[in-house]
mmCIF file of C-alpha atoms in Angstrom:
data_model
loop_
_atom_site.group_PDB
_atom_site.id
_atom_site.type_symbol
_atom_site.label_atom_id
_atom_site.label_comp_id
_atom_site.label_asym_id
_atom_site.label_seq_id
_atom_site.Cartn_x
_atom_site.Cartn_y
_atom_site.Cartn_z
ATOM 1 C CA MET A 1 0.102 -0.065 0.286
ATOM 2 C CA ALA A 2 1.368 3.185 -1.204
ATOM 3 C CA LYS A 3 2.118 5.010 2.135
ATOM 4 C CA GLN A 4 0.148 8.840 1.880
ATOM 5 C CA THR A 5 1.737 11.813 1.731
ATOM 6 C CA LYS A 6 0.388 14.931 3.910
ATOM 7 C CA TYR A 7 0.772 18.837 2.995
ATOM 8 C CA SER A 8 0.123 21.090 5.219
ATOM 9 C CA LEU A 9 -0.459 25.054 5.064
ATOM 10 C CA SER A 10 1.991 27.506 5.652
ATOM 11 C CA VAL A 11 0.931 30.731 7.464
ATOM 12 C CA GLU A 12 1.937 32.157 3.804
ATOM 13 C CA ASP A 13 -0.281 30.077 2.529
ATOM 14 C CA VAL A 14 -2.900 30.478 3.888
ATOM 15 C CA TYR A 15 -2.946 34.344 4.215
ATOM 16 C CA SER A 16 -2.188 34.679 0.504
ATOM 17 C CA HIS A 17 -5.996 34.227 -0.395
ATOM 18 C CA TYR A 18 -6.671 36.716 1.946
ATOM 19 C CA ASP A 19 -3.489 39.456 0.808
ATOM 20 C CA GLU A 20 -5.523 38.883 -2.772
ATOM 21 C CA MET A 21 -9.095 39.901 -0.732
ATOM 22 C CA LEU A 22 -7.478 42.990 -0.409
ATOM 23 C CA GLU A 23 -7.397 44.493 -3.452
ATOM 24 C CA THR A 24 -10.866 44.482 -3.837
ATOM 25 C CA THR A 25 -11.697 45.524 0.082
ATOM 26 C CA ALA A 26 -12.608 48.968 1.485
ATOM 27 C CA MET A 27 -12.074 49.826 5.479
ATOM 28 C CA LEU A 28 -13.968 52.981 6.989
ATOM 29 C CA ALA A 29 -13.413 52.694 10.827
ATOM 30 C CA TRP A 30 -14.803 55.298 13.581
ATOM 31 C CA ASN A 31 -15.078 56.469 17.368
ATOM 32 C CA THR A 32 -18.085 56.448 18.536
ATOM 33 C CA SER A 33 -19.864 55.718 21.525
ATOM 34 C CA TYR A 34 -22.822 54.277 20.134
ATOM 35 C CA SER A 35 -23.900 50.155 20.387
ATOM 36 C CA ALA A 36 -22.468 47.881 17.910
ATOM 37 C CA TYR A 37 -26.643 47.629 17.202
ATOM 38 C CA THR A 38 -27.844 50.874 17.011
ATOM 39 C CA PHE A 39 -24.309 52.172 14.704
ATOM 40 C CA ALA A 40 -25.276 48.870 12.099
ATOM 41 C CA PHE A 41 -29.199 50.339 12.414
ATOM 42 C CA HIS A 42 -28.455 53.399 10.779
ATOM 43 C CA LEU A 43 -26.113 52.526 8.154
ATOM 44 C CA ASN A 44 -29.284 50.035 7.713
ATOM 45 C CA GLN A 45 -31.855 53.526 7.495
ATOM 46 C CA LEU A 46 -28.904 55.664 6.114
ATOM 47 C CA TYR A 47 -27.433 53.170 2.854
ATOM 48 C CA GLY A 48 -30.572 50.828 2.021
ATOM 49 C CA LEU A 49 -27.785 47.636 4.123
ATOM 50 C CA GLU A 50 -29.452 44.719 5.206
ATOM 51 C CA LEU A 51 -27.220 44.228 8.280
ATOM 52 C CA GLN A 52 -27.462 41.069 10.594
ATOM 53 C CA ARG A 53 -26.172 39.408 14.200
ATOM 54 C CA ARG A 54 -23.048 37.260 13.501
ATOM 55 C CA ASP A 55 -21.790 35.005 16.234
ATOM 56 C CA ASP A 56 -19.356 36.811 18.035
ATOM 57 C CA ILE A 57 -15.610 36.151 16.326
ATOM 58 C CA CYS A 58 -11.681 35.605 18.481
ATOM 59 C CA LEU A 59 -9.376 36.924 16.926
ATOM 60 C CA SER A 60 -6.161 34.832 17.734
ATOM 61 C CA THR A 61 -4.176 35.140 14.710
ATOM 62 C CA LEU A 62 -3.203 38.423 15.902
ATOM 63 C CA LYS A 63 -0.854 38.935 19.517
ATOM 64 C CA GLU A 64 -3.861 39.109 22.150
ATOM 65 C CA GLU A 65 -7.077 37.311 21.631
ATOM 66 C CA ILE A 66 -9.590 40.745 20.274
ATOM 67 C CA GLN A 67 -13.304 39.936 20.766
ATOM 68 C CA CYS A 68 -15.079 40.863 18.552
ATOM 69 C CA SER A 69 -19.240 41.599 17.529
ATOM 70 C CA VAL A 70 -19.668 41.227 13.981
ATOM 71 C CA TYR A 71 -22.722 41.728 12.225
ATOM 72 C CA SER A 72 -22.755 41.301 8.295
ATOM 73 C CA TYR A 73 -24.595 41.768 5.100
ATOM 74 C CA ASP A 74 -24.460 40.620 0.990
ATOM 75 C CA ASP A 75 -26.276 42.726 -2.064
ATOM 76 C CA MET A 76 -25.955 39.983 -4.490
ATOM 77 C CA VAL A 77 -27.633 42.845 -6.889
ATOM 78 C CA ASN A 78 -24.539 44.415 -7.167
ATOM 79 C CA HIS A 79 -21.940 42.241 -5.498
ATOM 80 C CA LEU A 80 -21.002 43.844 -2.666
ATOM 81 C CA SER A 81 -20.357 42.419 1.352
ATOM 82 C CA PHE A 82 -20.825 44.188 4.192
ATOM 83 C CA TYR A 83 -19.065 43.119 7.479
ATOM 84 C CA LEU A 84 -19.813 45.531 10.566
ATOM 85 C CA ILE A 85 -17.259 44.518 13.239
ATOM 86 C CA GLU A 86 -17.582 46.399 16.413
ATOM 87 C CA ASN A 87 -13.605 45.488 19.081
ATOM 88 C CA GLY A 88 -14.869 44.478 22.778
ATOM 89 C CA LEU A 89 -13.789 47.280 25.181
ATOM 90 C CA SER A 90 -11.483 44.449 27.245
ATOM 91 C CA SER A 91 -9.893 44.354 23.500
ATOM 92 C CA ARG A 92 -9.398 47.967 22.846
ATOM 93 C CA GLN A 93 -7.807 48.665 26.122
ATOM 94 C CA GLN A 94 -5.468 45.445 25.495
ATOM 95 C CA VAL A 95 -4.220 46.428 22.123
ATOM 96 C CA GLN A 96 -3.088 50.398 21.128
ATOM 97 C CA GLU A 97 -3.973 49.952 16.982
ATOM 98 C CA LEU A 98 -7.310 48.862 18.457
ATOM 99 C CA SER A 99 -7.613 51.869 21.182
ATOM 100 C CA TYR A 100 -8.174 54.745 18.014
ATOM 101 C CA PHE A 101 -11.545 52.974 16.706
ATOM 102 C CA ASP A 102 -14.157 51.064 18.247
ATOM 103 C CA LYS A 103 -16.549 50.615 14.786
ATOM 104 C CA THR A 104 -14.997 48.820 11.363
ATOM 105 C CA LEU A 105 -16.681 48.616 8.484
ATOM 106 C CA LEU A 106 -15.135 45.879 5.797
ATOM 107 C CA ILE A 107 -16.772 46.580 2.005
ATOM 108 C CA HIS A 108 -15.576 43.552 -0.589
ATOM 109 C CA GLY A 109 -16.567 43.400 -4.232
ATOM 110 C CA PRO A 110 -15.639 45.128 -7.713
ATOM 111 C CA GLU A 111 -16.866 48.408 -6.236
ATOM 112 C CA SER A 112 -16.021 48.588 -3.172
ATOM 113 C CA PHE A 113 -14.073 51.539 -2.707
ATOM 114 C CA ASP A 114 -16.387 53.580 -4.385
ATOM 115 C CA ARG A 115 -19.383 52.811 -2.144
ATOM 116 C CA ALA A 116 -16.590 53.486 0.967
ATOM 117 C CA GLN A 117 -16.085 56.281 -0.609
ATOM 118 C CA GLN A 118 -19.260 57.521 -0.962
ATOM 119 C CA ILE A 119 -20.197 56.262 2.868
ATOM 120 C CA TYR A 120 -17.349 58.077 3.806
ATOM 121 C CA ASP A 121 -17.925 61.886 2.174
ATOM 122 C CA ASP A 122 -21.651 61.315 2.853
ATOM 123 C CA LEU A 123 -21.040 60.678 6.954
ATOM 124 C CA ASN A 124 -18.283 63.644 6.861
ATOM 125 C CA ALA A 125 -20.505 65.749 4.690
ATOM 126 C CA PRO A 126 -21.743 69.782 6.917
ATOM 127 C CA GLU A 127 -25.771 69.940 6.772
ATOM 128 C CA ARG A 128 -27.643 69.947 4.054
ATOM 129 C CA ALA A 129 -30.788 72.580 2.654
ATOM 130 C CA GLU A 130 -32.900 70.004 1.475
ATOM 131 C CA THR A 131 -36.088 70.249 0.235
ATOM 132 C CA ASP A 132 -38.082 67.319 -0.483
ATOM 133 C CA LEU A 133 -40.124 65.857 2.458
ATOM 134 C CA ILE A 134 -38.598 62.172 2.170
ATOM 135 C CA ALA A 135 -34.915 63.685 1.637
ATOM 136 C CA MET A 136 -35.534 65.954 4.913
ATOM 137 C CA GLN A 137 -36.119 63.024 6.934
ATOM 138 C CA ARG A 138 -32.895 61.395 5.541
ATOM 139 C CA GLU A 139 -30.929 64.482 6.299
ATOM 140 C CA ALA A 140 -32.027 64.731 10.127
ATOM 141 C CA LEU A 141 -31.190 61.484 10.534
ATOM 142 C CA ARG A 142 -28.130 61.323 9.086
ATOM 143 C CA LEU A 143 -27.503 64.495 11.095
ATOM 144 C CA SER A 144 -28.385 62.641 14.587
ATOM 145 C CA PHE A 145 -26.271 60.377 13.719
ATOM 146 C CA VAL A 146 -22.943 61.617 13.412
ATOM 147 C CA ASN A 147 -23.588 64.255 16.026
ATOM 148 C CA SER A 148 -25.028 62.330 18.441
ATOM 149 C CA GLY A 149 -22.314 59.527 18.544
ATOM 150 C CA ILE A 150 -19.039 59.657 15.722
ATOM 151 C CA VAL A 151 -16.249 61.782 17.584
ATOM 152 C CA GLU A 152 -13.781 60.254 14.045
ATOM 153 C CA SER A 153 -13.805 58.751 10.765
ATOM 154 C CA GLU A 154 -11.072 57.537 9.075
ATOM 155 C CA SER A 155 -11.535 55.348 5.034
ATOM 156 C CA PHE A 156 -8.307 53.011 4.578
ATOM 157 C CA ASP A 157 -7.265 51.427 1.060
ATOM 158 C CA PHE A 158 -5.168 48.324 1.140
ATOM 159 C CA SER A 159 -5.099 47.182 -1.918
ATOM 160 C CA ASP A 160 -1.644 48.120 -2.962
ATOM 161 C CA PRO A 161 -0.144 46.380 0.123
ATOM 162 C CA ASP A 162 3.472 48.375 -0.929
ATOM 163 C CA GLU A 163 1.572 51.302 -0.270
ATOM 164 C CA PRO A 164 -1.659 51.460 2.194
ATOM 165 C CA ARG A 165 -4.222 54.693 2.167
ATOM 166 C CA SER A 166 -5.749 56.271 4.679
ATOM 167 C CA SER A 167 -7.669 59.722 5.460
ATOM 168 C CA MET A 168 -4.816 59.695 8.679
ATOM 169 C CA ILE A 169 -2.415 60.583 5.804
ATOM 170 C CA ALA A 170 -1.846 63.472 3.937
ATOM 171 C CA PRO A 171 -2.067 62.368 -0.265
ATOM 172 C CA ASN A 172 0.693 62.118 -1.718
ATOM 173 C CA THR A 173 2.491 61.908 1.374
ATOM 174 C CA THR A 174 4.689 58.906 3.236
ATOM 175 C CA PRO A 175 3.923 57.204 6.371
ATOM 176 C CA ASN A 176 6.045 58.160 9.005
ATOM 177 C CA LYS A 177 7.493 54.294 10.989
ATOM 178 C CA LYS A 178 4.573 54.749 13.439
ATOM 179 C CA GLN A 179 1.806 55.561 11.173
ATOM 180 C CA GLN A 180 3.249 53.453 8.444
ATOM 181 C CA ALA A 181 3.667 50.492 11.739
ATOM 182 C CA PHE A 182 0.024 51.556 12.337
ATOM 183 C CA LEU A 183 -0.676 50.542 9.142
ATOM 184 C CA ASP A 184 0.575 47.490 8.921
ATOM 185 C CA PHE A 185 -1.382 46.356 12.463
ATOM 186 C CA GLN A 186 -4.600 47.153 10.240
ATOM 187 C CA MET A 187 -4.379 45.331 7.053
ATOM 188 C CA LYS A 188 -3.580 41.476 9.279
ATOM 189 C CA TYR A 189 -6.294 43.115 12.107
ATOM 190 C CA ILE A 190 -8.022 42.536 8.104
ATOM 191 C CA GLN A 191 -6.931 39.341 7.146
ATOM 192 C CA GLY A 192 -7.854 38.293 11.093
ATOM 193 C CA ILE A 193 -11.261 39.106 10.687
ATOM 194 C CA PHE A 194 -11.618 37.349 7.019
ATOM 195 C CA VAL A 195 -9.939 34.614 8.625
ATOM 196 C CA GLU A 196 -12.436 33.779 11.198
ATOM 197 C CA LEU A 197 -15.221 34.827 8.761
ATOM 198 C CA ASP A 198 -13.953 32.076 6.158
ATOM 199 C CA ASP A 199 -17.206 30.885 6.097
ATOM 200 C CA ILE A 200 -19.981 33.052 5.441
ATOM 201 C CA LEU A 201 -17.309 35.079 2.520
ATOM 202 C CA VAL A 202 -18.922 34.868 -0.765
ATOM 203 C CA ASP A 203 -16.884 35.563 -3.655
ATOM 204 C CA PHE A 204 -17.770 38.185 -6.573
ATOM 205 C CA ASP A 205 -15.171 37.037 -9.072
#
């Protein structure tokens, strides 16, 4: 009987798939005073999403175990997946890189960066003078959402791992050592999330 050959995947092999996913994954991050449920509710109302609660995950792939709440929604029409992640308070206290933001929205799909930019711009826009009743109601909800609990918001683009971009860093400037370390952590953070969410990920390719 022929001896069976066993193959094992290295860490690099496992992460290579998730490296490719970064090419079509946009990231938005917020510092808020909202619960995950309330934040998901407002995103659903403002942007036509249907984020639903999923099982919590633990990112054991990082130096410290990070407990996260998860909400997700797959938009099969526009080929986009949305993953809202909330880092637990203890994780934010233990890991300095997580202390800046409590909410993260990952958008995966061919048009993910355009959609992320729309949401980012909308939540950072000044008050609008609307005349249509429905538009006025939405604007009131948007302003309440932003002014009542969003402290800071940032966007991240890791489609080119060698030249990551973020609204935290001025355009056409090279990140300093501290900024680069923070961006590297965020990339590993996204990869860790995808590892734990693998069973619900949708491939739109």
